[in-house]
Coordinates of C-alpha atoms and ligand atoms in Angstrom, one line a residue:
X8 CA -0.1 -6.6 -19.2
X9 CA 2.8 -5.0 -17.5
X10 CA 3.0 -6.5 -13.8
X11 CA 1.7 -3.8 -11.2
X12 CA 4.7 -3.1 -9.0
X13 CA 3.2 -1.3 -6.5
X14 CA 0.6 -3.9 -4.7
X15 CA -1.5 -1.2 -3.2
X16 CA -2.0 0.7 -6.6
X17 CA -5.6 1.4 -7.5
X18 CA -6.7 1.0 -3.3
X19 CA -8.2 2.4 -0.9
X20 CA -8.0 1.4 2.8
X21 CA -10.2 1.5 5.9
X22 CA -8.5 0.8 9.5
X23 CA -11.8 -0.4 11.3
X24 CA -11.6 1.4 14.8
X25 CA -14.6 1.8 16.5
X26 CA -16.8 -0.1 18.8
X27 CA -16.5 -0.6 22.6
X28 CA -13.2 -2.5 23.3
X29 CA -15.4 -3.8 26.3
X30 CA -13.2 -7.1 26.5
X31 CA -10.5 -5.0 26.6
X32 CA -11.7 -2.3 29.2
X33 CA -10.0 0.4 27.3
X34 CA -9.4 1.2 23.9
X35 CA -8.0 -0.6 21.8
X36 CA -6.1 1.6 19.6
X37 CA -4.3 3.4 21.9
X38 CA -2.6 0.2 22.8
X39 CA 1.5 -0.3 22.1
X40 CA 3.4 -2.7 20.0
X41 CA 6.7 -1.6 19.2
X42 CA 6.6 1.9 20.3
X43 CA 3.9 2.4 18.0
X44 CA 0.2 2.6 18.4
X45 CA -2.4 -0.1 17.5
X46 CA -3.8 2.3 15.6
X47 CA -0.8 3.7 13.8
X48 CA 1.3 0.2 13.3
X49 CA -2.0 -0.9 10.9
X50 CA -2.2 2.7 9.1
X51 CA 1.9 1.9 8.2
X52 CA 1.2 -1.1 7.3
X53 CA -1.1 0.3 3.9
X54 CA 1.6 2.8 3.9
X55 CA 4.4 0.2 3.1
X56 CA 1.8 -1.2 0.7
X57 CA 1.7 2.1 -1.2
X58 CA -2.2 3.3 -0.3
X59 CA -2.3 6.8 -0.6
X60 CA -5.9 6.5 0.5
X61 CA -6.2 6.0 4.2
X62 CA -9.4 6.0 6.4
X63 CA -9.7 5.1 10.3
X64 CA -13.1 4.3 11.0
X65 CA -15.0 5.0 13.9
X66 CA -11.9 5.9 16.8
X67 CA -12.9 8.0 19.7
X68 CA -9.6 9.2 20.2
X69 CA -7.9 12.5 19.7
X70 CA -4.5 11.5 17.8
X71 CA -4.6 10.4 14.5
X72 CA -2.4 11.0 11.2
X73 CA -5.0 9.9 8.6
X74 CA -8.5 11.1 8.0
X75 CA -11.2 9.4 10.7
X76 CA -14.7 9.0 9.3
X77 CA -17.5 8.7 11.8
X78 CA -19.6 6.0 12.2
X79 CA -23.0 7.4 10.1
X80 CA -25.2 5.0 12.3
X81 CA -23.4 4.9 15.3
X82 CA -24.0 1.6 17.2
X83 CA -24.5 -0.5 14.1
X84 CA -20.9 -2.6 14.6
X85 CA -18.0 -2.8 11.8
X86 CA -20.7 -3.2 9.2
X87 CA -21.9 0.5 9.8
X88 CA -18.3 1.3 10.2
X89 CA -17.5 0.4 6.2
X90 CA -21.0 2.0 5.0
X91 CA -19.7 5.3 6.0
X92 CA -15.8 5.0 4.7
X93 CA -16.8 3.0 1.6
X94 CA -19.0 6.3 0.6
X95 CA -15.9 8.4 0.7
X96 CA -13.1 6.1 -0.6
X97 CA -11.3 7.5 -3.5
X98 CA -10.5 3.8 -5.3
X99 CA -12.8 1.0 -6.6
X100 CA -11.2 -1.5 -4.2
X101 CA -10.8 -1.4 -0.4
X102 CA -8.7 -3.2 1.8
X103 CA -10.3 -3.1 5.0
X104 CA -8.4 -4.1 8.7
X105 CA -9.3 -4.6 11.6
X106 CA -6.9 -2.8 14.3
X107 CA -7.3 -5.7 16.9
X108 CA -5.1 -7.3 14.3
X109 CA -1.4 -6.2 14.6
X110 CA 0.3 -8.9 14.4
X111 CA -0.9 -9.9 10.7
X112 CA 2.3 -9.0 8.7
X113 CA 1.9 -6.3 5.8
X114 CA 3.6 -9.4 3.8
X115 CA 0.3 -11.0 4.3
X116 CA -1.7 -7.9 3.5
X117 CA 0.5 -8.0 -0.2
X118 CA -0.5 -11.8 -0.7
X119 CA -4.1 -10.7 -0.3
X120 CA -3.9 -7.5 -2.2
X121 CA -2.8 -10.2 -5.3
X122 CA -5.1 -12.6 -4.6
X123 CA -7.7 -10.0 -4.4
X124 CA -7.0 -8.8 -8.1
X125 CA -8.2 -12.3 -8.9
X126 CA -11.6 -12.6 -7.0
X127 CA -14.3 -13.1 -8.5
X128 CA -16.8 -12.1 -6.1
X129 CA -17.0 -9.0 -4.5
X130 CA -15.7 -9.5 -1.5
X131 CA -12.3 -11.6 -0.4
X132 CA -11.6 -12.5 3.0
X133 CA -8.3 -13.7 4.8
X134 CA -8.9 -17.4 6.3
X135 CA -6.8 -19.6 8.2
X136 CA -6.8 -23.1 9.4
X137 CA -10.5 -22.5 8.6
X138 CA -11.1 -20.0 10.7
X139 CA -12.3 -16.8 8.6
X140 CA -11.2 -12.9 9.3
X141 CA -13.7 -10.4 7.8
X142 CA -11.9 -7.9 9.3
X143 CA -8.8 -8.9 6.8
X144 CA -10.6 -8.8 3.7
X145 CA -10.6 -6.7 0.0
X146 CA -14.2 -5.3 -0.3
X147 CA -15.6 -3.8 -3.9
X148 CA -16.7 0.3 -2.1
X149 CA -20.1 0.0 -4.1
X150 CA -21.2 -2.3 -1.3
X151 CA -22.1 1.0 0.5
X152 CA -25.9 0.4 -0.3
X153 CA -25.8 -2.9 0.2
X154 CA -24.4 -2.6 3.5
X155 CA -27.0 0.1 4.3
X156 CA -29.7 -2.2 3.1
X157 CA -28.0 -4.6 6.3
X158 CA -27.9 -2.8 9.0
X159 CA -31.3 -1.0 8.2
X160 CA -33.3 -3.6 7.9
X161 CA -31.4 -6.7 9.6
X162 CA -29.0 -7.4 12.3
X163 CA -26.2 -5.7 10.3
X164 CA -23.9 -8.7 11.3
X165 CA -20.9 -8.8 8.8
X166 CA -20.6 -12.5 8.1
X167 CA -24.8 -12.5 7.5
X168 CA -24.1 -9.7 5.0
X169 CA -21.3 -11.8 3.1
X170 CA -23.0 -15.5 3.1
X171 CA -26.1 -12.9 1.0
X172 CA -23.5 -11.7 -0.8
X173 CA -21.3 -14.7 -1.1
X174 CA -17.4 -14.0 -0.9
X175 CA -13.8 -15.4 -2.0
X176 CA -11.6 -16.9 0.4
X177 CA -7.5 -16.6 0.4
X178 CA -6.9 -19.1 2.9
X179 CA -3.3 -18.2 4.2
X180 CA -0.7 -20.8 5.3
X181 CA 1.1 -18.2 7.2
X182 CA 1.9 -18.7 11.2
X183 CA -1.4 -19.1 13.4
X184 CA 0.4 -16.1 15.6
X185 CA -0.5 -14.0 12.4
X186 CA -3.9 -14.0 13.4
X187 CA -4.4 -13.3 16.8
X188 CA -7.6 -11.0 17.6
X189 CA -6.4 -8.4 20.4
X190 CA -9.9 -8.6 22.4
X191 CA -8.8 -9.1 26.2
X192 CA -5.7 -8.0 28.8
X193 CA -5.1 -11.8 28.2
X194 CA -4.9 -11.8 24.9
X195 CA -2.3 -8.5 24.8
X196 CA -0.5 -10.1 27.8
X197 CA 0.0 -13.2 25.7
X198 CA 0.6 -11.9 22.2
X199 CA 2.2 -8.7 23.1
X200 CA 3.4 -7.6 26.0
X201 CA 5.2 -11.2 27.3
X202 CA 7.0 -11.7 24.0
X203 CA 9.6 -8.4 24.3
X204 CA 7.4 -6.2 21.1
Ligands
LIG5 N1 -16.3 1.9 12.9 C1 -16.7 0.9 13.8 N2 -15.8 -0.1 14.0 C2 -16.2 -1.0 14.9 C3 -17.5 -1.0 15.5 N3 -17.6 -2.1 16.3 C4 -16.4 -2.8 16.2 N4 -15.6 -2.1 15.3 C5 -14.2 -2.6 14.9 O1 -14.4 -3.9 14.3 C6 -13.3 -4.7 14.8 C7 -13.8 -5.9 15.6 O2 -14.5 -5.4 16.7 P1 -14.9 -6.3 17.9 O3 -13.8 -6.9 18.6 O4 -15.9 -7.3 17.4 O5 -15.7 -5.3 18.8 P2 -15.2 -4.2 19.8 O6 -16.3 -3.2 20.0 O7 -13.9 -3.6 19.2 O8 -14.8 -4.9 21.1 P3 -15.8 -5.6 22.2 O9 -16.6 -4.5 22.8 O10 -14.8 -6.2 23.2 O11 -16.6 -6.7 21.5 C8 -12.4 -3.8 15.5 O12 -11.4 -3.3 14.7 C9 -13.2 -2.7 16.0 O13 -12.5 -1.5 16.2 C10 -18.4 0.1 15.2 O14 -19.5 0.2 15.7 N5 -17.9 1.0 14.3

Protein backbone atom coordinates (compact mmCIF):
# COMPACT_ATOMS: atom_id res chain seq x y z
CA UNK A 1 0.00 0.00 0.00
CA UNK A 2 1.12 3.36 -1.05
CA UNK A 3 2.29 5.38 2.27
CA UNK A 4 -0.45 8.01 3.28
CA UNK A 5 1.35 11.40 2.95
CA UNK A 6 -0.95 13.39 4.45
CA UNK A 7 -1.09 12.20 8.39
CA UNK A 8 -4.53 13.73 8.97
CA UNK A 9 -6.19 12.04 5.79
CA UNK A 10 -9.31 10.17 6.57
CA UNK A 11 -9.79 12.45 10.20
CA UNK A 12 -11.85 14.21 11.90
CA UNK A 13 -11.03 16.44 14.89
CA UNK A 14 -12.65 17.76 18.05
CA UNK A 15 -10.94 20.65 20.11
CA UNK A 16 -12.59 19.92 23.53
CA UNK A 17 -13.56 23.42 24.96
CA UNK A 18 -16.11 23.49 27.33
CA UNK A 19 -16.41 23.13 31.04
CA UNK A 20 -15.86 25.73 33.83
CA UNK A 21 -12.14 26.75 33.72
CA UNK A 22 -12.90 27.26 37.58
CA UNK A 23 -9.03 26.66 38.35
CA UNK A 24 -8.38 29.08 36.05
CA UNK A 25 -11.12 31.76 36.96
CA UNK A 26 -11.57 32.61 33.35
CA UNK A 27 -11.72 30.83 30.33
CA UNK A 28 -9.54 29.05 29.13
CA UNK A 29 -9.58 29.46 25.57
CA UNK A 30 -9.38 32.90 25.35
CA UNK A 31 -5.98 32.58 26.82
CA UNK A 32 -2.53 33.74 24.62
CA UNK A 33 0.44 31.85 23.57
CA UNK A 34 2.16 33.32 20.82
CA UNK A 35 -0.27 35.93 19.76
CA UNK A 36 -2.63 33.28 19.22
CA UNK A 37 -5.54 32.01 21.18
CA UNK A 38 -5.65 28.76 23.15
CA UNK A 39 -8.33 28.05 21.26
CA UNK A 40 -7.02 28.84 17.87
CA UNK A 41 -3.10 27.55 18.31
CA UNK A 42 -4.92 23.80 18.86
CA UNK A 43 -7.41 24.29 15.76
CA UNK A 44 -3.89 25.13 13.61
CA UNK A 45 -2.36 22.52 14.91
CA UNK A 46 -5.08 19.79 12.89
CA UNK A 47 -4.69 22.32 10.30
CA UNK A 48 -0.96 21.64 9.71
CA UNK A 49 -1.99 18.02 10.05
CA UNK A 50 -4.26 18.35 6.99
CA UNK A 51 -7.97 17.85 8.85
CA UNK A 52 -10.37 19.38 6.91
CA UNK A 53 -12.88 18.46 9.57
CA UNK A 54 -12.72 20.64 12.54
CA UNK A 55 -15.10 20.77 15.56
CA UNK A 56 -14.60 22.99 18.92
CA UNK A 57 -16.72 21.55 21.52
CA UNK A 58 -18.54 23.11 24.04
CA UNK A 59 -16.74 27.09 24.07
CA UNK A 60 -18.89 29.87 25.43
CA UNK A 61 -17.22 32.34 23.53
CA UNK A 62 -18.11 34.54 20.63
CA UNK A 63 -14.99 34.13 18.23
CA UNK A 64 -14.30 31.13 16.61
CA UNK A 65 -13.06 30.06 12.90
CA UNK A 66 -14.30 26.46 12.93
CA UNK A 67 -17.77 25.12 13.54
CA UNK A 68 -18.68 24.88 17.62
CA UNK A 69 -21.02 22.02 18.55
CA UNK A 70 -22.83 22.42 21.80
CA UNK A 71 -22.65 20.30 24.50
CA UNK A 72 -26.19 18.06 23.96
CA UNK A 73 -26.17 17.30 27.80
CA UNK A 74 -24.75 20.30 29.09
CA UNK A 75 -22.99 19.63 32.51
CA UNK A 76 -22.01 16.07 31.62
CA UNK A 77 -17.92 16.91 31.41
CA UNK A 78 -15.67 16.14 28.22
CA UNK A 79 -17.47 12.86 27.90
CA UNK A 80 -20.81 14.70 26.92
CA UNK A 81 -18.65 17.01 25.02
CA UNK A 82 -17.50 14.03 22.33
CA UNK A 83 -21.09 12.39 22.32
CA UNK A 84 -22.34 15.49 20.60
CA UNK A 85 -19.19 16.16 18.02
CA UNK A 86 -18.71 12.39 17.44
CA UNK A 87 -22.54 12.43 15.97
CA UNK A 88 -21.60 15.05 13.43
CA UNK A 89 -18.00 14.14 12.45
CA UNK A 90 -17.57 13.63 8.77
CA UNK A 91 -14.59 10.67 9.16
CA UNK A 92 -14.50 7.26 10.83
CA UNK A 93 -11.58 8.38 13.12
CA UNK A 94 -11.29 11.43 15.51
CA UNK A 95 -8.57 13.00 16.99
CA UNK A 96 -9.74 14.58 19.92
CA UNK A 97 -7.64 17.57 22.13
CA UNK A 98 -7.95 19.05 24.83
CA UNK A 99 -7.29 23.05 24.57
CA UNK A 100 -5.67 23.20 28.13
CA UNK A 101 -2.97 21.45 26.05
CA UNK A 102 -0.88 23.93 24.01
CA UNK A 103 2.15 23.10 24.48
CA UNK A 104 1.81 19.42 22.99
CA UNK A 105 3.67 19.92 19.53
CA UNK A 106 1.53 19.09 16.32
CA UNK A 107 4.84 16.81 15.75
CA UNK A 108 3.39 14.74 18.54
CA UNK A 109 -0.09 14.88 17.27
CA UNK A 110 1.53 13.15 13.73
CA UNK A 111 3.25 10.41 15.91
CA UNK A 112 -0.12 9.59 17.31
CA UNK A 113 -2.09 10.03 14.24
CA UNK A 114 0.45 6.92 12.92
CA UNK A 115 0.31 5.05 15.76
CA UNK A 116 -3.35 5.44 15.79
CA UNK A 117 -3.68 3.71 12.25
CA UNK A 118 -2.22 0.75 14.20
CA UNK A 119 -4.56 0.41 17.27
CA UNK A 120 -6.25 -2.15 17.74
CA UNK A 121 -8.75 -1.06 20.13
CA UNK A 122 -10.93 1.67 19.67
CA UNK A 123 -9.67 4.08 21.39
CA UNK A 124 -5.68 5.32 21.61
CA UNK A 125 -4.54 7.61 24.19
CA UNK A 126 -1.25 9.80 24.47
CA UNK A 127 0.76 8.60 27.77
CA UNK A 128 3.86 9.79 29.24
CA UNK A 129 6.16 8.87 31.92
CA UNK A 130 2.97 6.88 32.91
CA UNK A 131 0.87 9.47 33.26
CA UNK A 132 -2.16 9.08 30.65
CA UNK A 133 -3.83 12.08 28.54
CA UNK A 134 -7.44 11.23 27.32
CA UNK A 135 -7.75 14.42 26.24
CA UNK A 136 -4.75 13.53 23.52
CA UNK A 137 -6.16 10.54 22.20
CA UNK A 138 -7.60 8.92 18.49
CA UNK A 139 -11.26 7.82 19.26
CA UNK A 140 -13.35 5.42 16.68
CA UNK A 141 -16.86 8.36 16.29
CA UNK A 142 -19.22 5.24 16.58
CA UNK A 143 -18.46 5.58 20.35
CA UNK A 144 -21.29 8.12 20.25
CA UNK A 145 -23.74 5.52 21.84
CA UNK A 146 -21.52 4.22 23.98
CA UNK A 147 -20.70 7.38 25.39
CA UNK A 148 -24.34 8.18 25.76
CA UNK A 149 -24.91 4.87 27.47
CA UNK A 150 -22.00 6.68 30.10
CA UNK A 151 -23.10 9.58 31.02
CA UNK A 152 -26.85 8.40 31.13
CA UNK A 153 -26.63 6.03 33.26
CA UNK A 154 -23.14 6.37 35.21
CA UNK A 155 -20.79 9.10 36.33
CA UNK A 156 -19.84 9.83 32.65
CA UNK A 157 -16.15 9.98 33.81
CA UNK A 158 -13.85 9.49 30.71
CA UNK A 159 -11.22 7.19 31.98
CA UNK A 160 -14.35 4.88 33.67
CA UNK A 161 -15.69 4.82 30.06
CA UNK A 162 -12.26 3.64 28.56
CA UNK A 163 -11.04 0.98 31.31
CA UNK A 164 -15.13 -0.58 29.96
CA UNK A 165 -13.99 -0.10 26.85
CA UNK A 166 -10.38 -0.83 27.14
CA UNK A 167 -7.89 1.38 25.09
CA UNK A 168 -4.23 1.53 23.30
CA UNK A 169 -1.67 3.46 24.67
CA UNK A 170 1.24 5.45 22.65
CA UNK A 171 3.37 6.26 25.32
CA UNK A 172 5.50 9.24 24.04
CA UNK A 173 9.16 9.85 24.97
CA UNK A 174 8.85 13.46 24.05
CA UNK A 175 9.78 16.39 26.73
CA UNK A 176 7.65 16.27 29.98
CA UNK A 177 6.96 20.22 29.08
CA UNK A 178 4.92 18.65 26.20
CA UNK A 179 2.36 17.85 28.45
CA UNK A 180 1.53 20.38 30.67
CA UNK A 181 -2.37 20.72 31.53
CA UNK A 182 -3.14 24.63 31.57
CA UNK A 183 -5.63 24.41 34.73
CA UNK A 184 -4.45 27.33 37.14
CA UNK A 185 -2.77 31.23 36.83
CA UNK A 186 0.15 29.11 38.19
CA UNK A 187 0.29 26.79 35.81
CA UNK A 188 0.02 29.58 32.73
CA UNK A 189 2.50 31.77 34.83
CA UNK A 190 4.85 28.84 34.79
CA UNK A 191 4.46 27.29 31.36
CA UNK A 192 3.51 30.33 29.47
CA UNK A 193 3.73 33.57 30.34
CA UNK A 194 7.46 33.44 32.32
CA UNK A 195 9.09 31.59 29.35
CA UNK A 196 8.86 34.76 26.59
CA UNK A 197 5.78 32.57 24.27
N1 LIG B 1 -17.50 20.19 25.65
C1 LIG B 1 -17.12 20.11 26.92
N2 LIG B 1 -15.80 20.15 27.22
C2 LIG B 1 -15.45 20.08 28.53
C3 LIG B 1 -16.40 19.98 29.58
N3 LIG B 1 -15.73 19.94 30.76
C4 LIG B 1 -14.43 20.03 30.46
N4 LIG B 1 -14.24 20.12 29.11
C5 LIG B 1 -12.95 20.20 28.39
O1 LIG B 1 -12.19 19.06 28.77
C6 LIG B 1 -10.82 19.41 28.99
C7 LIG B 1 -10.43 19.11 30.44
O2 LIG B 1 -11.22 19.92 31.27
P1 LIG B 1 -10.96 20.07 32.83
O3 LIG B 1 -9.69 20.82 33.05
O4 LIG B 1 -11.05 18.74 33.47
O5 LIG B 1 -12.21 20.90 33.31
P2 LIG B 1 -12.52 22.44 33.12
O6 LIG B 1 -13.98 22.60 33.31
O7 LIG B 1 -11.94 22.93 31.82
O8 LIG B 1 -11.73 23.18 34.28
P3 LIG B 1 -12.01 23.19 35.87
O9 LIG B 1 -13.35 23.81 36.10
O10 LIG B 1 -10.90 24.02 36.43
O11 LIG B 1 -11.94 21.74 36.32
C8 LIG B 1 -10.70 20.87 28.61
O12 LIG B 1 -10.28 20.93 27.26
C9 LIG B 1 -12.12 21.41 28.76
O13 LIG B 1 -12.36 22.48 27.86
C10 LIG B 1 -17.79 19.94 29.23
O14 LIG B 1 -18.70 19.85 30.07
N5 LIG B 1 -18.08 20.00 27.89
Amino acid sequence: MPENKCPGEGVSMVVLAGGKSSRMGRDKCDLKIEKSTFLEWQIEKGRKLGITDIQVSGYHGEACSVPVTPDRFPGKGPLGGLESCFRRAREERVLVLGVDMPLLPAEELKRLLEKGREKTKRAMILAHQGKEEPMAGIYDRDLADEMLTEIRERKGSVFAFLNRLGYDLYESSAPEAYFANINCPEDYKKHIENTGS
